[in-house]
PDB file of C-alpha atoms and ligand atoms in Angstrom:
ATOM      1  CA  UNK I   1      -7.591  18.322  -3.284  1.00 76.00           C
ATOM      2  CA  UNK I   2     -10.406  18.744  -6.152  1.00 74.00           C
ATOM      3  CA  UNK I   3     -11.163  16.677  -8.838  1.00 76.00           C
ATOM      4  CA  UNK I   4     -11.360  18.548 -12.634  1.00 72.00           C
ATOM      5  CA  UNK I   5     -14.976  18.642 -13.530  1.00 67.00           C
ATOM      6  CA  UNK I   6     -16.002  19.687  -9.956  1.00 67.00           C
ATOM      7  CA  UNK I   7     -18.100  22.467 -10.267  1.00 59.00           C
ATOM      8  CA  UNK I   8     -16.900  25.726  -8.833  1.00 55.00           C
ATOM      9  CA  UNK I   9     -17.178  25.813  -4.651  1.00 55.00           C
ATOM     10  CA  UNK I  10     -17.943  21.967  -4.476  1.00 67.00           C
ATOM     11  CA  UNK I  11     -16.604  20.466  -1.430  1.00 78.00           C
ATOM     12  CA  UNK I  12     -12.816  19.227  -1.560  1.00 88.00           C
ATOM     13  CA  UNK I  13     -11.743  15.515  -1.773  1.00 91.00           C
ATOM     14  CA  UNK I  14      -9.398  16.141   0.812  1.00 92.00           C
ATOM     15  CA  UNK I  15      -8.756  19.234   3.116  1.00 90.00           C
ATOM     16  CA  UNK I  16      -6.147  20.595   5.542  1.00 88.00           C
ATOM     17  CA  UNK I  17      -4.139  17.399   5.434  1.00 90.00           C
ATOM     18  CA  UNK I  18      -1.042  16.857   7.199  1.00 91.00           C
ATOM     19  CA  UNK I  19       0.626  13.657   7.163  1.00 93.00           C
ATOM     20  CA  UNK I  20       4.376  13.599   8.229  1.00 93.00           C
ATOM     21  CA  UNK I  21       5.920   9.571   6.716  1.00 95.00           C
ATOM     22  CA  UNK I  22       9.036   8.608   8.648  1.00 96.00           C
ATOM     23  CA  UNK I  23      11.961   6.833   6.902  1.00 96.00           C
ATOM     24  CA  UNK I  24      11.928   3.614   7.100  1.00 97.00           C
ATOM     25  CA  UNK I  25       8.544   3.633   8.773  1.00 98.00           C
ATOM     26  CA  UNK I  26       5.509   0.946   8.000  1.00 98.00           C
ATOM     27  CA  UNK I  27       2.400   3.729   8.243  1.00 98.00           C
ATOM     28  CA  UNK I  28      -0.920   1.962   7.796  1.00 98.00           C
ATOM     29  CA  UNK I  29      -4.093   4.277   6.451  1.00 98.00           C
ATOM     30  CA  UNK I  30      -7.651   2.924   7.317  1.00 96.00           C
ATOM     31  CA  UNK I  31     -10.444   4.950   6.872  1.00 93.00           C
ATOM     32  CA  UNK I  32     -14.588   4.828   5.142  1.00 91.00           C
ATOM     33  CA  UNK I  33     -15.140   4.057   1.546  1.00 90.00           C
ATOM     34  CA  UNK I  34     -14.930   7.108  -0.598  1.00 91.00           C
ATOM     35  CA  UNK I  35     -13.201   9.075   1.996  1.00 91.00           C
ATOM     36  CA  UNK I  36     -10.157   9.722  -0.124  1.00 94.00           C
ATOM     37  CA  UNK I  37      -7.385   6.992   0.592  1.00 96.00           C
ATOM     38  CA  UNK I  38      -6.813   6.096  -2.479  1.00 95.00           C
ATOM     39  CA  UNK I  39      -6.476   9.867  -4.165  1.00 95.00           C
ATOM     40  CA  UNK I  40      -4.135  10.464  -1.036  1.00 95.00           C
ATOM     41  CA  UNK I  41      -1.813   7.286  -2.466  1.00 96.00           C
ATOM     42  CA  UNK I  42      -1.834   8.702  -6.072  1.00 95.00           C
ATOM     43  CA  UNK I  43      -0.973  12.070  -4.957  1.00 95.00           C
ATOM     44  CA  UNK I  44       2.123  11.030  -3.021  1.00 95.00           C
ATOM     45  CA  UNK I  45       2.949   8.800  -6.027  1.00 94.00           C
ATOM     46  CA  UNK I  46       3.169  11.805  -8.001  1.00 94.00           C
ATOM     47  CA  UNK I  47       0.166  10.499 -10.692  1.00 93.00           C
ATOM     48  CA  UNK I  48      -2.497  12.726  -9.610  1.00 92.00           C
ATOM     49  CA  UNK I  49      -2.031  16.047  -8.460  1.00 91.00           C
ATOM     50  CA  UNK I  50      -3.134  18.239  -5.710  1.00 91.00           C
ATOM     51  CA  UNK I  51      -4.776  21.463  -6.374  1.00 90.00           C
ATOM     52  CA  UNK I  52      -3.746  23.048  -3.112  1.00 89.00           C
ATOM     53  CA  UNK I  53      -0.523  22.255  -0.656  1.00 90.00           C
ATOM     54  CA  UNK I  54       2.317  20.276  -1.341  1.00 91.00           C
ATOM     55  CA  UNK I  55       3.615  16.712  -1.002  1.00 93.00           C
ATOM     56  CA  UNK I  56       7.434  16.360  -0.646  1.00 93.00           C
ATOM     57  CA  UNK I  57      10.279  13.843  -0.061  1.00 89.00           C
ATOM     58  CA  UNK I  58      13.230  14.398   1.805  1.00 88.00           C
ATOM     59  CA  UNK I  59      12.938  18.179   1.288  1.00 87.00           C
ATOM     60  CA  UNK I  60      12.438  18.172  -2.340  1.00 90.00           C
ATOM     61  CA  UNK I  61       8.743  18.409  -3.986  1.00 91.00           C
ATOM     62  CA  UNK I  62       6.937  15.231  -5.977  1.00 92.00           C
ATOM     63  CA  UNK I  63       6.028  16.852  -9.197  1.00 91.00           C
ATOM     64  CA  UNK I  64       4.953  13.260 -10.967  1.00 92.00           C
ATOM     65  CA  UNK I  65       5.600   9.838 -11.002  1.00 92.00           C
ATOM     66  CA  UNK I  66       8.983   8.799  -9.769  1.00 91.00           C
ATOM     67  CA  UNK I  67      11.138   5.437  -9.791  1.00 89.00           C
ATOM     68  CA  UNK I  68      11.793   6.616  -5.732  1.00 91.00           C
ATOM     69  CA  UNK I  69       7.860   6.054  -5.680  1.00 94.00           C
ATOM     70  CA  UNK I  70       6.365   2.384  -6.012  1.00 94.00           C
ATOM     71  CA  UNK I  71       2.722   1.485  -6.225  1.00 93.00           C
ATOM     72  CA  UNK I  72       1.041  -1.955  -5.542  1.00 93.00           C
ATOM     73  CA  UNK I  73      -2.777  -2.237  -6.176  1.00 89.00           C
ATOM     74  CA  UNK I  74      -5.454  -4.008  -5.628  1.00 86.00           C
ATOM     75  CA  UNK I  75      -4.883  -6.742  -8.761  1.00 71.00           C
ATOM     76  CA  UNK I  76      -8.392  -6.299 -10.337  1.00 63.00           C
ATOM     77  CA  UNK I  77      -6.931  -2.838 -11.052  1.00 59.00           C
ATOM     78  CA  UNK I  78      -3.519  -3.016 -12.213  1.00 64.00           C
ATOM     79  CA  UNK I  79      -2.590  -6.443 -14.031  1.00 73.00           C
ATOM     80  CA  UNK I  80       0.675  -7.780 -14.565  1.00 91.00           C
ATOM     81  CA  UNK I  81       2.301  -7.859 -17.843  1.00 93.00           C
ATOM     82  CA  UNK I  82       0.254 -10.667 -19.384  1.00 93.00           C
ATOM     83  CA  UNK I  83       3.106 -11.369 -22.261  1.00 95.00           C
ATOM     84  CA  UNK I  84       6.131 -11.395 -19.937  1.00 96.00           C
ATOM     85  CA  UNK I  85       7.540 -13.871 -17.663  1.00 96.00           C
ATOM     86  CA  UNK I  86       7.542 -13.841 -13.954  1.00 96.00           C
ATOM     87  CA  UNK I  87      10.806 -13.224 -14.542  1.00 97.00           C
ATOM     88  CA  UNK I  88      10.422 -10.295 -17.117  1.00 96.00           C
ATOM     89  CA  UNK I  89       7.620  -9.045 -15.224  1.00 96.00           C
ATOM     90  CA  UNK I  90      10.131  -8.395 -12.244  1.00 97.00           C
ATOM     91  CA  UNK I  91      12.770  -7.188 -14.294  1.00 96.00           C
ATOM     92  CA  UNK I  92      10.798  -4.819 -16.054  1.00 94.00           C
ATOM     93  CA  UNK I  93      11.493  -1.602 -13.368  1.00 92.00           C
ATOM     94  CA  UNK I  94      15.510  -1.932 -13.661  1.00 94.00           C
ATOM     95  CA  UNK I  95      15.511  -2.704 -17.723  1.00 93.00           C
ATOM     96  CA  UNK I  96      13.469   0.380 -18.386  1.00 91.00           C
ATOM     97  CA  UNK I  97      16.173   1.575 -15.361  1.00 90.00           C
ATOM     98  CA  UNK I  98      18.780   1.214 -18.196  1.00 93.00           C
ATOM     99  CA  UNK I  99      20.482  -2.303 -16.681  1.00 94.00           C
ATOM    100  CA  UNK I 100      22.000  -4.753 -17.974  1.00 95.00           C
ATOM    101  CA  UNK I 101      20.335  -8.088 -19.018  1.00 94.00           C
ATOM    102  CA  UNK I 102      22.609 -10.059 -17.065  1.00 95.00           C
ATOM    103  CA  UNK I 103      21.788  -6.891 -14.299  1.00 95.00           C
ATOM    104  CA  UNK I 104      17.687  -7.307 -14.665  1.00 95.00           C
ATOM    105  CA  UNK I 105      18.112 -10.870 -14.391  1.00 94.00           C
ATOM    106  CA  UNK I 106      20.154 -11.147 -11.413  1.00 95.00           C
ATOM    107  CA  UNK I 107      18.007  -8.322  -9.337  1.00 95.00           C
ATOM    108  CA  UNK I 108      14.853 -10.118 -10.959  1.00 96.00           C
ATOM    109  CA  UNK I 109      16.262 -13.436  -9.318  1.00 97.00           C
ATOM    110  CA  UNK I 110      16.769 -11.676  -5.985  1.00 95.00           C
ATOM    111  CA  UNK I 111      13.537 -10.065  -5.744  1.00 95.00           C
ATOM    112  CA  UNK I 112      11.458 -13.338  -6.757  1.00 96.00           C
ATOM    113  CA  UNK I 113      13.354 -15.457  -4.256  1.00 94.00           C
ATOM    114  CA  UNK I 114      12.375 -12.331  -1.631  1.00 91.00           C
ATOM    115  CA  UNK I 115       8.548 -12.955  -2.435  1.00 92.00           C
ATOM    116  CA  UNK I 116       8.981 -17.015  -2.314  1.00 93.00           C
ATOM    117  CA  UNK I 117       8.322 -17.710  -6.227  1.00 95.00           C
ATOM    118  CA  UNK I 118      11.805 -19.466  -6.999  1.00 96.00           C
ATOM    119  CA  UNK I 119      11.035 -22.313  -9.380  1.00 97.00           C
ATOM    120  CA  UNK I 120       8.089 -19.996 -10.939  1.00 97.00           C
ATOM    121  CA  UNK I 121      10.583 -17.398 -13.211  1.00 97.00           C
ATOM    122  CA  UNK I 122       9.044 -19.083 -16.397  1.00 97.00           C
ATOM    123  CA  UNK I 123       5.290 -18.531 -15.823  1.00 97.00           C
ATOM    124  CA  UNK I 124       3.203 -16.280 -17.180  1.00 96.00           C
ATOM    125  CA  UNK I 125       0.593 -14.148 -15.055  1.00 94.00           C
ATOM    126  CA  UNK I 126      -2.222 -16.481 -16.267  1.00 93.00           C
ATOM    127  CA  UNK I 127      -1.029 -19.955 -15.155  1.00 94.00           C
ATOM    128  CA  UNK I 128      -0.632 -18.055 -11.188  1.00 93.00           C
ATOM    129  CA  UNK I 129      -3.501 -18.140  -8.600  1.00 92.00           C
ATOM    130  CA  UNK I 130      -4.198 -14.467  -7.085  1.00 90.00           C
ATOM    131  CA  UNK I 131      -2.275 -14.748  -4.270  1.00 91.00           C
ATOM    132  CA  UNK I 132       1.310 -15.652  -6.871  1.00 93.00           C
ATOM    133  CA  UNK I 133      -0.003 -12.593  -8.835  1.00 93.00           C
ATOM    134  CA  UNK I 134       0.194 -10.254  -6.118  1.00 92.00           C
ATOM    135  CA  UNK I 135       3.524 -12.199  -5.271  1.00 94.00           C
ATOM    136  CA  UNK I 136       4.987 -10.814  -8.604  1.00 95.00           C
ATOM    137  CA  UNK I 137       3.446  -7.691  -8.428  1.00 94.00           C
ATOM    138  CA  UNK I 138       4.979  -7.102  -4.997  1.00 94.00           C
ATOM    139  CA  UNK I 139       8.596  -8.144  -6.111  1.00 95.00           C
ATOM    140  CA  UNK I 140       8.328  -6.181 -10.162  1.00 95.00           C
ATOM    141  CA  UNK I 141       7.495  -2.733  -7.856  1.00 94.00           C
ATOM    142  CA  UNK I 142      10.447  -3.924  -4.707  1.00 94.00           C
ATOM    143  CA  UNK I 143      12.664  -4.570  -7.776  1.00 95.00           C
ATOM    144  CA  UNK I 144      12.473  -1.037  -9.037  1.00 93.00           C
ATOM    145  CA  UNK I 145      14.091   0.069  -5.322  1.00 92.00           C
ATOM    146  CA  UNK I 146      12.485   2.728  -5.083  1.00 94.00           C
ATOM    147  CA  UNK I 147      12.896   4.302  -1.238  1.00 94.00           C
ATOM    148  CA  UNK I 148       8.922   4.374  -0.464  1.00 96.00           C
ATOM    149  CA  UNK I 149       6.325   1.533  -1.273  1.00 97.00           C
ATOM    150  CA  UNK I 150       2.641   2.677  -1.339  1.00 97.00           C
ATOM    151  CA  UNK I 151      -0.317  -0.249  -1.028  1.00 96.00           C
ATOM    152  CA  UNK I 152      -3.679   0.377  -2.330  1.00 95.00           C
ATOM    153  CA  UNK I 153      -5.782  -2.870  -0.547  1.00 94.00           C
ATOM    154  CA  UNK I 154      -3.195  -5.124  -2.651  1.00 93.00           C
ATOM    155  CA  UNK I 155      -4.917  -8.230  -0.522  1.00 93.00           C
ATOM    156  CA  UNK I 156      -8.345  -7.424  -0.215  1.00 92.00           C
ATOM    157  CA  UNK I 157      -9.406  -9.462  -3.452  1.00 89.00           C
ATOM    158  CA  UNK I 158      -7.639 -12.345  -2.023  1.00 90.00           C
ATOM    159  CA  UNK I 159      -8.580 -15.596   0.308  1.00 91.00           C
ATOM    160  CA  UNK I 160      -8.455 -15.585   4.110  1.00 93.00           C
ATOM    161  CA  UNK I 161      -5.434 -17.555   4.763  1.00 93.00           C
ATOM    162  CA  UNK I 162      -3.408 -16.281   1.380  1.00 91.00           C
ATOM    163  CA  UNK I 163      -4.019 -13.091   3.119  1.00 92.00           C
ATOM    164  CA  UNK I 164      -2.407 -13.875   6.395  1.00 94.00           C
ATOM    165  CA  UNK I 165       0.359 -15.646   4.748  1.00 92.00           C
ATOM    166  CA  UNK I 166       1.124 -12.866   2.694  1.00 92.00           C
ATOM    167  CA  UNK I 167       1.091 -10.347   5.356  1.00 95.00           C
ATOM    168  CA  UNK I 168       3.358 -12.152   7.206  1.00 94.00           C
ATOM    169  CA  UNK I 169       5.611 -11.850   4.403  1.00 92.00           C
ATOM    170  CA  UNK I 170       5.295  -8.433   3.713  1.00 95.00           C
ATOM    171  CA  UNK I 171       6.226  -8.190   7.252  1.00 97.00           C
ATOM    172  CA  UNK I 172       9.561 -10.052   6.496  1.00 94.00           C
ATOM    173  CA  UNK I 173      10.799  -8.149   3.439  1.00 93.00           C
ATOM    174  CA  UNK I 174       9.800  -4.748   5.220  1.00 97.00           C
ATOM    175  CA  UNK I 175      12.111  -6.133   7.776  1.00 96.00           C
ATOM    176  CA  UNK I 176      14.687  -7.472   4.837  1.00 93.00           C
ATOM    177  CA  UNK I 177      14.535  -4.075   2.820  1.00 93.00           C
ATOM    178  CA  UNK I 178      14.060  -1.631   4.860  1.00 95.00           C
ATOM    179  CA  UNK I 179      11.689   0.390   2.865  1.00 96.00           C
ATOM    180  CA  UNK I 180       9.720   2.819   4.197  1.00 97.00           C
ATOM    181  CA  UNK I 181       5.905   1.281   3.591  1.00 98.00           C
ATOM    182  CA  UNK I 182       2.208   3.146   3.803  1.00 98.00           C
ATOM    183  CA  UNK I 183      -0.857   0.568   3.327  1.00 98.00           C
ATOM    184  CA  UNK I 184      -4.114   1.609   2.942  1.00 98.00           C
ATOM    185  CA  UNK I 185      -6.882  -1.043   3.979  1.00 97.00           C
ATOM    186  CA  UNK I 186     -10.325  -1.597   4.968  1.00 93.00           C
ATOM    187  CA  UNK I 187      -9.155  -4.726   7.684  1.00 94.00           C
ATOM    188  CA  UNK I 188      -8.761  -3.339  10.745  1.00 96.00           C
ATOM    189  CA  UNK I 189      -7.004  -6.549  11.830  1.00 96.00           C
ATOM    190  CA  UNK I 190      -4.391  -6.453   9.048  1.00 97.00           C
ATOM    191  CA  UNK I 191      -3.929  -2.664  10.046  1.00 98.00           C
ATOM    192  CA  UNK I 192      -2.770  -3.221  13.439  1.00 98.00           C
ATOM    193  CA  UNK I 193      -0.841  -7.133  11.970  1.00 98.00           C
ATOM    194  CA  UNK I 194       1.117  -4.596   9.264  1.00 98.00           C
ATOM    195  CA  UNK I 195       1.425  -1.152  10.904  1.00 98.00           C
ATOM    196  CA  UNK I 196       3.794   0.631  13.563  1.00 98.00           C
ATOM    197  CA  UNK I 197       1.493   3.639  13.370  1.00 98.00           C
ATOM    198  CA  UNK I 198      -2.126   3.265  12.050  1.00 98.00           C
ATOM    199  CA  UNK I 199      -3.622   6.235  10.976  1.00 97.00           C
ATOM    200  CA  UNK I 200      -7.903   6.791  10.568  1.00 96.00           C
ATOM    201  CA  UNK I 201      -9.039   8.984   7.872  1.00 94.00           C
ATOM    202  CA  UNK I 202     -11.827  11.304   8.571  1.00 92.00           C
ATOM    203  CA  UNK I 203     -15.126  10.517   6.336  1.00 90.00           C
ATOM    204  CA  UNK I 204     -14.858  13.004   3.143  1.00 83.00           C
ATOM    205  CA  UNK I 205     -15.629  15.357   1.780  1.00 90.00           C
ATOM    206  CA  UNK I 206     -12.753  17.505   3.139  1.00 90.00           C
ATOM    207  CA  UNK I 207     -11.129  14.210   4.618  1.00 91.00           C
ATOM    208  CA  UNK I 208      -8.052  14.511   6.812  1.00 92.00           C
ATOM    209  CA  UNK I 209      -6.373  12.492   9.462  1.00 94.00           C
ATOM    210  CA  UNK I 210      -8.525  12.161  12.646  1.00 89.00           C
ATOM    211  CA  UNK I 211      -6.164  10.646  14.366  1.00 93.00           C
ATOM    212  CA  UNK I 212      -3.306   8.063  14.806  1.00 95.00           C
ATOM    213  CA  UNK I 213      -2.127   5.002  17.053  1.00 97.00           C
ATOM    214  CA  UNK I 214       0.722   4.117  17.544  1.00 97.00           C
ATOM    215  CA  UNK I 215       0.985   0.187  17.549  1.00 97.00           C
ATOM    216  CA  UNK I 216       3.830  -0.537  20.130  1.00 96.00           C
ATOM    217  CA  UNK I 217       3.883  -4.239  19.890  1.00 97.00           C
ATOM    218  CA  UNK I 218       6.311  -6.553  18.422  1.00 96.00           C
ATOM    219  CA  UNK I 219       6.355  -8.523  15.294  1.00 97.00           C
ATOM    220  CA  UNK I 220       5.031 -11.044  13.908  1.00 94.00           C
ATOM    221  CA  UNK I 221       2.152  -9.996  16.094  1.00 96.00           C
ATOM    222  CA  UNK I 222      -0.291 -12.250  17.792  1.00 91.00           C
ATOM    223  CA  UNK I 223      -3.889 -11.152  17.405  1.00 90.00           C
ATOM    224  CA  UNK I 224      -4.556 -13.299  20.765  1.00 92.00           C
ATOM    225  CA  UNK I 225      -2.529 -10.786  22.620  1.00 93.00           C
ATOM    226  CA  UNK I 226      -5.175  -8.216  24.636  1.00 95.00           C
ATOM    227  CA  UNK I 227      -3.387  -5.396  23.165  1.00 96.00           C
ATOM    228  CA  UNK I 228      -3.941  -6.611  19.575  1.00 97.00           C
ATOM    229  CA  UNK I 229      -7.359  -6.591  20.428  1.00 97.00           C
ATOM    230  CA  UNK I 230      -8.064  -3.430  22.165  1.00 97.00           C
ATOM    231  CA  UNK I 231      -5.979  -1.906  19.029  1.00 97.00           C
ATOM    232  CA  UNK I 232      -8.744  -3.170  16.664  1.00 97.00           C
ATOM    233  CA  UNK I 233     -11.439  -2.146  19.119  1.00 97.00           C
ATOM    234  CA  UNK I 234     -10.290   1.554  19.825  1.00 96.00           C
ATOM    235  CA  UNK I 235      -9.765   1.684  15.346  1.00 96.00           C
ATOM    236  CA  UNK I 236     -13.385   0.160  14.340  1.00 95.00           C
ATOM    237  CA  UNK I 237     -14.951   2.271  17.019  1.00 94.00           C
ATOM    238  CA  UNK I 238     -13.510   5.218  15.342  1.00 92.00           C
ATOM    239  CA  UNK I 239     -14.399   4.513  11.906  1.00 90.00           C
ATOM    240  CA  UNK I 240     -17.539   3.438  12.983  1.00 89.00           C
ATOM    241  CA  UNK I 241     -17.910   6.705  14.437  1.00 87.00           C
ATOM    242  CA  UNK I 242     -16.405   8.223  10.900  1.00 82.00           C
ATOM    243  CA  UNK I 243     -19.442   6.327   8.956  1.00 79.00           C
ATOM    244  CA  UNK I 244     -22.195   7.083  11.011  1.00 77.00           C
ATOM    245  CA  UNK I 245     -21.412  11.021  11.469  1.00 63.00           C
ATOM    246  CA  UNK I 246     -23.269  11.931   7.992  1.00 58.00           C
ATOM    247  CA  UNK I 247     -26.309  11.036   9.990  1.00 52.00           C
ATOM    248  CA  UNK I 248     -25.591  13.017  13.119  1.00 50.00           C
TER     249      UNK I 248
HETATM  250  N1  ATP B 301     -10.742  10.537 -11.064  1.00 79.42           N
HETATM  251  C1  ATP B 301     -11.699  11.040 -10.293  1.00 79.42           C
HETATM  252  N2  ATP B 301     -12.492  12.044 -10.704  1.00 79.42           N
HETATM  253  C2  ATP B 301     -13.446  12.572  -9.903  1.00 79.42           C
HETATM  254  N3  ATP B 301     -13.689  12.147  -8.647  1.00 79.42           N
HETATM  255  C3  ATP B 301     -12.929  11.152  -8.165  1.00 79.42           C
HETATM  256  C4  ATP B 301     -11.903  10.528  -8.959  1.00 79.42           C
HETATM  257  N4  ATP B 301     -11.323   9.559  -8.205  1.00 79.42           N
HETATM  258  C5  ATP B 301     -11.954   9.572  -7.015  1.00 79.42           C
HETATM  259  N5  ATP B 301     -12.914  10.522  -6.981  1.00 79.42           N
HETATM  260  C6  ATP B 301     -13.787  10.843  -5.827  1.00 79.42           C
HETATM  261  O1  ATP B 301     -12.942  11.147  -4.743  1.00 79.42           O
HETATM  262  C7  ATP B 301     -13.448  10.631  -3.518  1.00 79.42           C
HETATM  263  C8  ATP B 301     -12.395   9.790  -2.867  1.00 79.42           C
HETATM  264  O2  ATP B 301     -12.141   8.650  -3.664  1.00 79.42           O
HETATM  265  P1  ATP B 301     -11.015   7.588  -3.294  1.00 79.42           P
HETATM  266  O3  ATP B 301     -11.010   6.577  -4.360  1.00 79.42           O
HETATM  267  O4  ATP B 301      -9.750   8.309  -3.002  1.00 79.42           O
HETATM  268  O5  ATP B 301     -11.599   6.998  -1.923  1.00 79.42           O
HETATM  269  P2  ATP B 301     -11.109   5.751  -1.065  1.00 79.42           P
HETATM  270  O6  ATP B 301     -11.011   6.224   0.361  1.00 79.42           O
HETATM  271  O7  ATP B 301      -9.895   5.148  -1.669  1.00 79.42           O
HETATM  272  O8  ATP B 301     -12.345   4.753  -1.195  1.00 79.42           O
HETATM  273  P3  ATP B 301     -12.386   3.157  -1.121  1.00 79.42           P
HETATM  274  O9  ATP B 301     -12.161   2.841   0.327  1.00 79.42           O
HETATM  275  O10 ATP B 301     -13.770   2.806  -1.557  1.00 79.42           O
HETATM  276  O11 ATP B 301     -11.307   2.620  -2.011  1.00 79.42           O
HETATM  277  C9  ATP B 301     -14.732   9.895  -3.876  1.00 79.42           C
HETATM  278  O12 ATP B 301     -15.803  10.753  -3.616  1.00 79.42           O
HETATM  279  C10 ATP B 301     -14.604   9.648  -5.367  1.00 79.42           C
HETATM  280  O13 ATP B 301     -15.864   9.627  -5.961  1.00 79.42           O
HETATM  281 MG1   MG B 302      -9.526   3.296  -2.562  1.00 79.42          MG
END
């Protein structure tokens, strides 16, 4: 993967990549700053595209954004709707999806109950703290359905314990939807909370996978457990050895 503008024989984004998601899966990226997380995410969403290799689904090639496809960002990036409802806001994915009102609004009623904002349909996105926003934003993309969920940091601009709550709900409506999920983060502790396979990328340029763990303990998961710990250890030892290696 290059960037347009790169000039001719600059080092690739991201290089002899090969990332295999399973159905139904909850795969966790982690990885330095700049290393190319976040271009990964947008290529598998289908909104940036790949000048080499290929990305598919189920057999058949992403060529661009898809309703299959949902994104949830950090939400400093991507704001809500600021003139809809919580409500609207949610219903959004299945009215452009060609429902019904009486359709949107039932699906939008699911969806908020799923994320725990029943009683808050009527609000707009200013009069919600962060943690509500990312509530809404998690239940407009869930009420799109589409089959695979991608994360970019959606918690990192949020408070310590809104953060644990929250990922102790995602948890619950992985577990409630099935959806296969991929989360990138820079916590290595909400890596191993979140994933069932935790994967480090390699500092860019010409980032790929280094390597991956598989987290074989069960949820909700208790980071006094020794296991949760080592986890952590073994993954910030090797991004800590991913960081330093420009000065090798
Ligand atoms: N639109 C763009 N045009 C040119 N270069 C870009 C563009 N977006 C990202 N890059 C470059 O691609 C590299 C990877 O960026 P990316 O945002 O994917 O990293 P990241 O791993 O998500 O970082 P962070 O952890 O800080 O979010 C960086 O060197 C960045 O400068
Ligand atoms: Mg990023």
């Amino acid at each position: 993967m290059a960037y347009p503008g790169q000039s001719e024989g600059s080092d690739l984004i991201l290089a002899d990549l090969s990332l295999d998601i399973r159905d139904g899966e909850f795969f966790v990226l982690v990885g330095p700053s700049g290393s190319g997380k976040s271009t990964l995410l947008k290529i598998v969403a289908g909104t940036e595209t790949q000048t080499e290799g290929q990305v598919s689904t189920h057999g058949a090639p992403v060529k661009g954004p898809s309703r299959q496809r949902g994104m949830v960002f950090q939400s400093i990036d991507e704001p809500l709707f600021e003139w809809l409802t919580v409500a609207q806001n949610v219903g959004f994915g299945p009215s452009v999806a060609g429902k019904t009102r009486a359709q949107c609004r039932e699906i939008a009623a699911q969806y908020i109950a799923l994320v725990g904002l029943k009683g808050h349909e009527t609000k707009f996105p200013h009069e919600l703290s962060g943690g509500m926003k990312q509530r809404v934003q998690i239940a407009r993309t869930l009420a799109a359905e589409p089959d695979l969920v991608l994360f970019d940091e959606p918690f990192a601009a949020l408070d310590a314990l809104t953060r644990r709550v929250l990922q102790k709900e995602l948890i619950a409506i992985w577990q409630a939807t099935g959806r296969t999920m991929v989360y990138v983060t820079h916590d290595i502790r909400e890596a191993v909370i979140l994933g069932q396979r935790v994967a480090v990328m390699s500092r860019g340029p010409r980032a790929n996978i280094t390597r991956s763990y598989d987290i074989d303990l069960p949820y909700p998961r208790d980071d006094l457990d020794g296991r949760f710990a080592d986890a952590v250890r073994a993954i910030e030892a090797d991004i800590e050895r991913e960081s330093s290696s420009q000065w090798d």
